[in-house]
mmCIF file of C-alpha atoms and ligand atoms in Angstrom:
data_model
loop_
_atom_site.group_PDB
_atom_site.id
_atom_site.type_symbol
_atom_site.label_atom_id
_atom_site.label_comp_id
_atom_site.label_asym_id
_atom_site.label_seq_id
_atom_site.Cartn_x
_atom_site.Cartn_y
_atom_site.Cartn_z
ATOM 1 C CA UNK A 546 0.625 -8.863 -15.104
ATOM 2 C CA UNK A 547 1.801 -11.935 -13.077
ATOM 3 C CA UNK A 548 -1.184 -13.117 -10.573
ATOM 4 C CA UNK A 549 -0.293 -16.016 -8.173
ATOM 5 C CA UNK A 550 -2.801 -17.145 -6.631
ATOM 6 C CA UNK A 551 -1.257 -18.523 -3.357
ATOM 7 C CA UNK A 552 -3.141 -21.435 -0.530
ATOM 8 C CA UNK A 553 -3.161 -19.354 2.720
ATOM 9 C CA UNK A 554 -2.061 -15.068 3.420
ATOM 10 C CA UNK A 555 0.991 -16.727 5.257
ATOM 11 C CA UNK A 556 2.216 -18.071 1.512
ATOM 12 C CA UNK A 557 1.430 -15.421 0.421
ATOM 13 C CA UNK A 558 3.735 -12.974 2.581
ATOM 14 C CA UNK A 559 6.124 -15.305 1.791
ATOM 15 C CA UNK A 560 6.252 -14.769 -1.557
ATOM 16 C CA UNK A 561 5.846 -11.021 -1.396
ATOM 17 C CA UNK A 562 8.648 -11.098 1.548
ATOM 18 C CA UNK A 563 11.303 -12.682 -1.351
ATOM 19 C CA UNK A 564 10.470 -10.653 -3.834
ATOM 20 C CA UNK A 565 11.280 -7.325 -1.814
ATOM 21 C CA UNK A 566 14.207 -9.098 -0.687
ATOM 22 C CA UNK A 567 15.450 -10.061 -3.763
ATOM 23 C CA UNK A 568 15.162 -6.439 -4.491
ATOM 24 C CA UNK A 569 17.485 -5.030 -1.432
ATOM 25 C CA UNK A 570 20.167 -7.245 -1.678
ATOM 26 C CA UNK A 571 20.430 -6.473 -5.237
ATOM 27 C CA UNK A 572 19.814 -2.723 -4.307
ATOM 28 C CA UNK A 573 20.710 -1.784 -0.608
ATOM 29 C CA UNK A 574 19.607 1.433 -1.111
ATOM 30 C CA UNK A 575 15.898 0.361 -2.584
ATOM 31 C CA UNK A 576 12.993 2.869 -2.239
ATOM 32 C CA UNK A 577 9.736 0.857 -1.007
ATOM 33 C CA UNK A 578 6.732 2.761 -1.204
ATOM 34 C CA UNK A 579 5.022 1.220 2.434
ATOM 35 C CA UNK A 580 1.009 0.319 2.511
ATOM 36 C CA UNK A 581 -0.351 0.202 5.935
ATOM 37 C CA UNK A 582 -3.785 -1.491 6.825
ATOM 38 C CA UNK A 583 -3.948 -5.253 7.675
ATOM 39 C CA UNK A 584 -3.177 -6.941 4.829
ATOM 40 C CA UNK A 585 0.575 -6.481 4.310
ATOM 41 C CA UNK A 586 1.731 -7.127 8.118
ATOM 42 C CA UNK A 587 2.380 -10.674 7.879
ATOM 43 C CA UNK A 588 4.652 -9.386 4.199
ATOM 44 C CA UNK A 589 6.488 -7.124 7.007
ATOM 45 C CA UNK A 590 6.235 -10.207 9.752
ATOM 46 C CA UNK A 591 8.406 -12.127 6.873
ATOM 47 C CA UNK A 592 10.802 -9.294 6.083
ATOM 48 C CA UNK A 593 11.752 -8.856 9.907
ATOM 49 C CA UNK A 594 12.288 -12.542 9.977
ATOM 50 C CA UNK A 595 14.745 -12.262 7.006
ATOM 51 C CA UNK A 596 16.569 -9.145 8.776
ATOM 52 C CA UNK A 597 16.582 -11.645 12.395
ATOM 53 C CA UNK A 598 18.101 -14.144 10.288
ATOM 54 C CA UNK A 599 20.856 -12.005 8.901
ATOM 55 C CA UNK A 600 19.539 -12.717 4.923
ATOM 56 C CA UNK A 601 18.957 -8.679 4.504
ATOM 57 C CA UNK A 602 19.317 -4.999 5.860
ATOM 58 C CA UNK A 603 17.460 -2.444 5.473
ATOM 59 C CA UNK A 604 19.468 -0.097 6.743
ATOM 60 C CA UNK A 605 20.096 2.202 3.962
ATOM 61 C CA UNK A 606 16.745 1.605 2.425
ATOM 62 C CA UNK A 607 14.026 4.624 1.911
ATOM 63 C CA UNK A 608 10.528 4.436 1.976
ATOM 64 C CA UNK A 609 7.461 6.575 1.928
ATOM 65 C CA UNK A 610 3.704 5.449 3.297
ATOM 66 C CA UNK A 611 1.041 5.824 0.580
ATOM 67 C CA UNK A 612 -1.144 7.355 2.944
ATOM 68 C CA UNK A 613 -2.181 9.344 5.865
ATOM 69 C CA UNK A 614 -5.138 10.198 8.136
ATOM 70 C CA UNK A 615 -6.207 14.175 7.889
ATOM 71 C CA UNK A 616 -6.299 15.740 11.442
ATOM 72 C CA UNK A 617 -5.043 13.047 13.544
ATOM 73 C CA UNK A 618 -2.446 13.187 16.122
ATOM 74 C CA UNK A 619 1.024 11.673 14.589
ATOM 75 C CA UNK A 620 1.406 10.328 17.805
ATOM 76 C CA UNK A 621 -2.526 8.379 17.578
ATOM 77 C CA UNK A 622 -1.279 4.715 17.879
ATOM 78 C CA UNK A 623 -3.561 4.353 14.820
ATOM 79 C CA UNK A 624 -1.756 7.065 12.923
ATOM 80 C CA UNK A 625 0.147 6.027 9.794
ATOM 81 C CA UNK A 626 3.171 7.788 10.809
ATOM 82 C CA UNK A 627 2.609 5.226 14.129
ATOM 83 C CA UNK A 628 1.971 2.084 12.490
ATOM 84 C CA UNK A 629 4.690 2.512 10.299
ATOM 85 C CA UNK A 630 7.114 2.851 13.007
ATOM 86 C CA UNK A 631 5.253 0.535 14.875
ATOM 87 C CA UNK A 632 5.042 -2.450 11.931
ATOM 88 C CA UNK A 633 7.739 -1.897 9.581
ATOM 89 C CA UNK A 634 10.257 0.651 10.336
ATOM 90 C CA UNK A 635 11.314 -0.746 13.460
ATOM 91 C CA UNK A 636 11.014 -4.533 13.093
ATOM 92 C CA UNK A 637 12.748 -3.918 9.819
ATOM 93 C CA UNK A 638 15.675 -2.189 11.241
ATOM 94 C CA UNK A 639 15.399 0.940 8.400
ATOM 95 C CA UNK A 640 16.535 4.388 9.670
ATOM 96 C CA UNK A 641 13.591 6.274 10.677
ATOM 97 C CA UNK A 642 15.214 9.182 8.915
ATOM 98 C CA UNK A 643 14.571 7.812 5.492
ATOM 99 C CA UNK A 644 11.068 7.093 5.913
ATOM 100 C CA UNK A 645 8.707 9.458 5.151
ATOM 101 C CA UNK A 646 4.934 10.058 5.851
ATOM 102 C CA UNK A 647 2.178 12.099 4.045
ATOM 103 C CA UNK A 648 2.243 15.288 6.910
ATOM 104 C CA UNK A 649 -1.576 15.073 7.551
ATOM 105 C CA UNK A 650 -1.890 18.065 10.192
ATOM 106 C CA UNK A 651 0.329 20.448 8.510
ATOM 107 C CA UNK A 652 -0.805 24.011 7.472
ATOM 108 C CA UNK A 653 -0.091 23.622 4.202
ATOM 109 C CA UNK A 654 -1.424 20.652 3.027
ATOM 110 C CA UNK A 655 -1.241 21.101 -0.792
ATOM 111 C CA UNK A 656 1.946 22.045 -0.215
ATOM 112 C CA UNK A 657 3.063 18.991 1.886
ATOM 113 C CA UNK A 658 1.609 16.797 -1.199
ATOM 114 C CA UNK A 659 3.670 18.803 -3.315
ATOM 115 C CA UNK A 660 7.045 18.437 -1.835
ATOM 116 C CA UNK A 661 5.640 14.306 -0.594
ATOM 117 C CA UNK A 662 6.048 14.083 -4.703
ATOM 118 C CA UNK A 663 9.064 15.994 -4.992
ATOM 119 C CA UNK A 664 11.042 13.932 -2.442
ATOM 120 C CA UNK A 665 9.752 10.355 -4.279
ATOM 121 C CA UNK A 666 10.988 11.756 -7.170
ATOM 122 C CA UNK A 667 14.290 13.012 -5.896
ATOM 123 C CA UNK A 668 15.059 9.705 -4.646
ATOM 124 C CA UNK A 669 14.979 8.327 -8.036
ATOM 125 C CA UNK A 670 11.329 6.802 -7.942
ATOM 126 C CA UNK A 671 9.788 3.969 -5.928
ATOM 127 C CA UNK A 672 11.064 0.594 -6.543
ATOM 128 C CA UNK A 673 8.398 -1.378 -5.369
ATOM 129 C CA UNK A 674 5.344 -0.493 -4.231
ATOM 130 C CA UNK A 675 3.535 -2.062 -1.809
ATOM 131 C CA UNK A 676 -0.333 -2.340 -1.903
ATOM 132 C CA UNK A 677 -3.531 -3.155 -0.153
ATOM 133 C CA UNK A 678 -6.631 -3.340 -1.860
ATOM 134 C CA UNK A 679 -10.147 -1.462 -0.569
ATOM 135 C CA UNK A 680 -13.176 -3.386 -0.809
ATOM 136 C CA UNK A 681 -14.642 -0.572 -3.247
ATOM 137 C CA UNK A 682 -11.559 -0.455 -5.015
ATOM 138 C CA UNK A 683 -9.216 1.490 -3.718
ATOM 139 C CA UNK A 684 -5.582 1.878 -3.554
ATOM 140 C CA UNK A 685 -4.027 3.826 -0.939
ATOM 141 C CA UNK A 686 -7.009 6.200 -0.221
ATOM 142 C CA UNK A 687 -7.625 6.795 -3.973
ATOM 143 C CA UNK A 688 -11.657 6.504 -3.801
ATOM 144 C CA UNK A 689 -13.951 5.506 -6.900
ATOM 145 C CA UNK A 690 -13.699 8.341 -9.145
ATOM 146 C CA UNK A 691 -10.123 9.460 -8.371
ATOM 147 C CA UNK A 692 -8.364 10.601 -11.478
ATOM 148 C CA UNK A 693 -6.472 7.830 -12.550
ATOM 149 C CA UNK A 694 -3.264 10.637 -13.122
ATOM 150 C CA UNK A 695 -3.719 12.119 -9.495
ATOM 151 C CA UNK A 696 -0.756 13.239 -7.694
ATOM 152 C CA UNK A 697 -0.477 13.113 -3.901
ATOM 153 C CA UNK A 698 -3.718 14.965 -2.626
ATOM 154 C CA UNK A 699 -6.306 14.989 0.254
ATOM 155 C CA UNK A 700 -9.001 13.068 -0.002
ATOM 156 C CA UNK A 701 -12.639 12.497 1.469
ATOM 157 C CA UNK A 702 -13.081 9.290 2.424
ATOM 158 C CA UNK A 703 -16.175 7.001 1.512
ATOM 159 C CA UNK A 704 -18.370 5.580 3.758
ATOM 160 C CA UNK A 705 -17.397 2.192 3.122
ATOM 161 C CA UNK A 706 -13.788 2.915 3.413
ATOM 162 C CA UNK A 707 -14.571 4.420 7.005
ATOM 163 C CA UNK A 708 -16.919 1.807 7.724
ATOM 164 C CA UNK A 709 -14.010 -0.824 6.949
ATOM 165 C CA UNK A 710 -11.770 1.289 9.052
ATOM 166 C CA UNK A 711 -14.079 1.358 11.992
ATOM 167 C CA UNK A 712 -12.172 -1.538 13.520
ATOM 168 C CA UNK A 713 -8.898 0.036 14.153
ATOM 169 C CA UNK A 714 -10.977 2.925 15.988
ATOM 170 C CA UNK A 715 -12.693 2.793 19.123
ATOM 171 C CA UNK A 716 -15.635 3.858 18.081
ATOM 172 C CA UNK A 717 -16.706 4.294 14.138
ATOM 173 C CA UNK A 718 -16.923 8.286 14.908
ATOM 174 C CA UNK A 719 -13.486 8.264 15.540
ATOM 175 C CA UNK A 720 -12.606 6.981 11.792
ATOM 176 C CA UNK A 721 -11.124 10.619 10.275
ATOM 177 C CA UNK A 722 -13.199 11.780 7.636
ATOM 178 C CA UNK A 723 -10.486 12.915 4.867
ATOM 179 C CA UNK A 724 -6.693 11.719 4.152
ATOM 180 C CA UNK A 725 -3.237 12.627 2.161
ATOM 181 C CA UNK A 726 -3.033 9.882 -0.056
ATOM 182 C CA UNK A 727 -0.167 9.556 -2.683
ATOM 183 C CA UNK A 728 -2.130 9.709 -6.145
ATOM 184 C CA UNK A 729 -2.653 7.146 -8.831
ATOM 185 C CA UNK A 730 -0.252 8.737 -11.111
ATOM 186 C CA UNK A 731 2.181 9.080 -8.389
ATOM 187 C CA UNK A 732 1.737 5.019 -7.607
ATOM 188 C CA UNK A 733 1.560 4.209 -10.939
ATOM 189 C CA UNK A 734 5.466 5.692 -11.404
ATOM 190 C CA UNK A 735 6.511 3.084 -8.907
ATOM 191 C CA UNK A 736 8.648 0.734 -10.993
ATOM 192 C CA UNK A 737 6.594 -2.470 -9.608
ATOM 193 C CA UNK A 738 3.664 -2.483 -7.831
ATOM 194 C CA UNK A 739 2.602 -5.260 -5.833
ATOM 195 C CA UNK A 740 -0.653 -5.893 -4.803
ATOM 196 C CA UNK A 741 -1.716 -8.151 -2.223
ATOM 197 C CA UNK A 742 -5.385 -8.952 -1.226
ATOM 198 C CA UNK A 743 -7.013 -12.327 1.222
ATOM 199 C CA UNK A 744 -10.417 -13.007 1.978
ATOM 200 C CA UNK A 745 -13.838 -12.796 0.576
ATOM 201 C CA UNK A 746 -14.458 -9.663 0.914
ATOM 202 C CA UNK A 747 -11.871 -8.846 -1.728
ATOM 203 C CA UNK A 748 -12.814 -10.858 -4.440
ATOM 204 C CA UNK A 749 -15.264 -8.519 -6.379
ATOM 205 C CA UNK A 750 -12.755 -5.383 -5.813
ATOM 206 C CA UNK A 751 -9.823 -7.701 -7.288
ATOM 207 C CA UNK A 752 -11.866 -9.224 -10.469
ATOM 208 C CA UNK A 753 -12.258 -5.661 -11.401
ATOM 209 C CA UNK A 754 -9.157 -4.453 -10.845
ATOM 210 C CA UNK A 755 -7.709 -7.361 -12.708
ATOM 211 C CA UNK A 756 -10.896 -8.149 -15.472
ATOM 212 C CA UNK A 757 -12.464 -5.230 -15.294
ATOM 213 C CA UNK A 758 -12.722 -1.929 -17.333
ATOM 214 C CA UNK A 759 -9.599 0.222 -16.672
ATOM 215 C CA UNK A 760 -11.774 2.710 -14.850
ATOM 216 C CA UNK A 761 -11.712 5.445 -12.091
ATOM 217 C CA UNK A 762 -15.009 3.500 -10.756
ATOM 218 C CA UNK A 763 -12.286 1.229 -9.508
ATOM 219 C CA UNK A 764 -8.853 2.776 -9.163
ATOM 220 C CA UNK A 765 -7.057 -0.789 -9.166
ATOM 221 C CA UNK A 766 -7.836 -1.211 -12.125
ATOM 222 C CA UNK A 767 -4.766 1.585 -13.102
ATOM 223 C CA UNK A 768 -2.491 -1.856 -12.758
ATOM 224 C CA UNK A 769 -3.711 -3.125 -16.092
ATOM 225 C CA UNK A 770 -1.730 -0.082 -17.661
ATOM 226 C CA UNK A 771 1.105 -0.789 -15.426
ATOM 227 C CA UNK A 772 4.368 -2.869 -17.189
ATOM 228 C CA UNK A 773 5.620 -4.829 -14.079
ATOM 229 C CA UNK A 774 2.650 -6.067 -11.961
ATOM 230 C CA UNK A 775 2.771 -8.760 -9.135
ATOM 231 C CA UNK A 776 -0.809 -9.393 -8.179
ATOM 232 C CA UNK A 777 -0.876 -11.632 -4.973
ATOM 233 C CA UNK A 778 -3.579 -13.246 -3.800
ATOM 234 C CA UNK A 779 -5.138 -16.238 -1.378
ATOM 235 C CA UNK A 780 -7.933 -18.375 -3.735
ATOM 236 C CA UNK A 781 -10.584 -16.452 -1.349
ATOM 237 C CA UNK A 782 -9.982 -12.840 -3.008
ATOM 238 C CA UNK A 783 -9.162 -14.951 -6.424
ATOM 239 C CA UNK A 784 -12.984 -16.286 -6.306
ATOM 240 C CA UNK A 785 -14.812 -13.577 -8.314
ATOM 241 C CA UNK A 786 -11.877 -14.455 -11.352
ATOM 242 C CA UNK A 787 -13.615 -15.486 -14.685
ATOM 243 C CA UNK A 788 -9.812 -17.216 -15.727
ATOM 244 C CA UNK A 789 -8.700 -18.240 -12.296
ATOM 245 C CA UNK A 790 -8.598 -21.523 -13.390
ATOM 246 C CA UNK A 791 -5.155 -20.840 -15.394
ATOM 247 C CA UNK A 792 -1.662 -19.910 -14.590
ATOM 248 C CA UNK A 793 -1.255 -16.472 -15.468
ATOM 249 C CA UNK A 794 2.596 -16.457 -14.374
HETATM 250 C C1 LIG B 1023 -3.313 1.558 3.430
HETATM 251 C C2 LIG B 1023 -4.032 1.781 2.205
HETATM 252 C C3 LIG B 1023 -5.330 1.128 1.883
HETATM 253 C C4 LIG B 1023 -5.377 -0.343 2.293
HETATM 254 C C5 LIG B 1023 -6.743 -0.929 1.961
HETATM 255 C C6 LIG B 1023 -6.854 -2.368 2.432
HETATM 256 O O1 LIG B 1023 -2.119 2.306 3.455
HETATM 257 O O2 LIG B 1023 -3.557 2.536 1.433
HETATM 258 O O3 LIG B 1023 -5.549 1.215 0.490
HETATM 259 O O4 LIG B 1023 -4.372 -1.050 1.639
HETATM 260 O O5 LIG B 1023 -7.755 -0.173 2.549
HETATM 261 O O6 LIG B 1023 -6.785 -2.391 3.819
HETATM 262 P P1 LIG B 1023 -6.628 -3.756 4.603
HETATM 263 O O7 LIG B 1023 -5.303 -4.308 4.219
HETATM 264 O O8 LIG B 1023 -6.677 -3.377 6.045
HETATM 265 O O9 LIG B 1023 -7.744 -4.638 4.179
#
């Protein structure tokens, strides 16, 4: 597992921003897997920069969200399916036709998760995978407890995770109580995952993902049985780290 530990989010976007680009120039027709929620937007800030400055296209790249609000309007400016338009797939230049979202209103919805998994895997896999980091834990909207070998299901969302959520929402009520998240098996198939985390309030969620017991009490922690990690992180979310003190890289 490599873990930088990087001075300020901005460096840190950097760094995740070459990585992915080293990827798509190498492999034009890359398949990202696309975390939404605050802490990768300056990582997509950096990639539209690259695409503005002619370094990159992503014009024939795929990609599919790790997640989805249950019940809420596609068209909700705080839909998935919105901010990814909104935040990577047009800044980035990628065809909106090979981007996909977990269908959160559909009739079916085991059957959407189904065929979510079937197209990932008919694409050849995820490259990279992009990821956030709950405070409780959680990747995409895999809660404490999630089997650490879940395919693409819906979810109930913990209080905390709404809670944290509350600030996209005009009012905490608003938050939707369940989600389509891709699983932890299905993330863990991705052939990198990186994981990106700032602030505080992330430290003791990234300690355990990274130190702790591999464990479903924090479903991070399925990146310790993962071969090609790239942990990211500012020193703030790097604070809880008994061996922060060395270079893990
Ligand atoms: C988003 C997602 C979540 C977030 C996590 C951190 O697609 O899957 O796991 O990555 O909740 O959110 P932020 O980055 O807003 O702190």
């Amino acid at each position: 597992m490599g873990v930088t530990i990087v001075t300020s989010p901005e460096a840190g976007a950097q760094l995740a921003a070459r990585l992915i680009v080293d990827l798509v120039r190498s492999k034009p027709h890359a398949v990202l897997g696309l975390a939404t929620g605050s802490t990768p937007l300056p990582t997509y800030a950096a990639l539209a920069d690259a695409v503005r400055a002619g370094a990159v296209s992503f014009g024939a790249v795929r990609g599919f969200a790790l997640d989805e609000y249950v019940g809420i309007d596609p068209a909700h400016p705080e839909s998935y399916h919105q901010v990814i338009r909104r935040e990577v797939v047009q800044p980035l230049g990628m065809d909106p036709a090979l981007v996909r979202v977990p269908d959160g209103v559909g009739a079916d919805p085991a059957q959407a998760c189904r065929d979510y998994d079937d197209a990932i895997r008919a694409v050849g896999g995820v490259d990279i995978q992009i990821l956030g980091i709950g405070t409780n834990g959680h990747l995409g909207f895999n809660e404490p407890t999630t089997s650490l070998a879940s395919p693409t299901h819906v979810t109930a969302l913990t209080a905390q995770t709404r809670a944290d959520n509350a600030r996209f929402f005009d009012t905490p009520e608003q938050v939707p109580t369940r989600a389509v998240t891709q699983g932890l098996g299905t993330i863990s198939q991705a052939r990198t995952l990186l994981l990106l985390a700032n602030g505080e309030n992330k430290a003791s969620a990234i300690a355990a993902a990274i130190e702790g017991p591999v464990s479903s009490m924090c479903p991070a922690s399925l990146i310790q049985l993962h071969p090609d990690v790239h942990v990211i992180i500012d020193g703030a979310a790097a604070s809880r780290l008994t061996l922060s003190h060395y270079d893990r890289l």
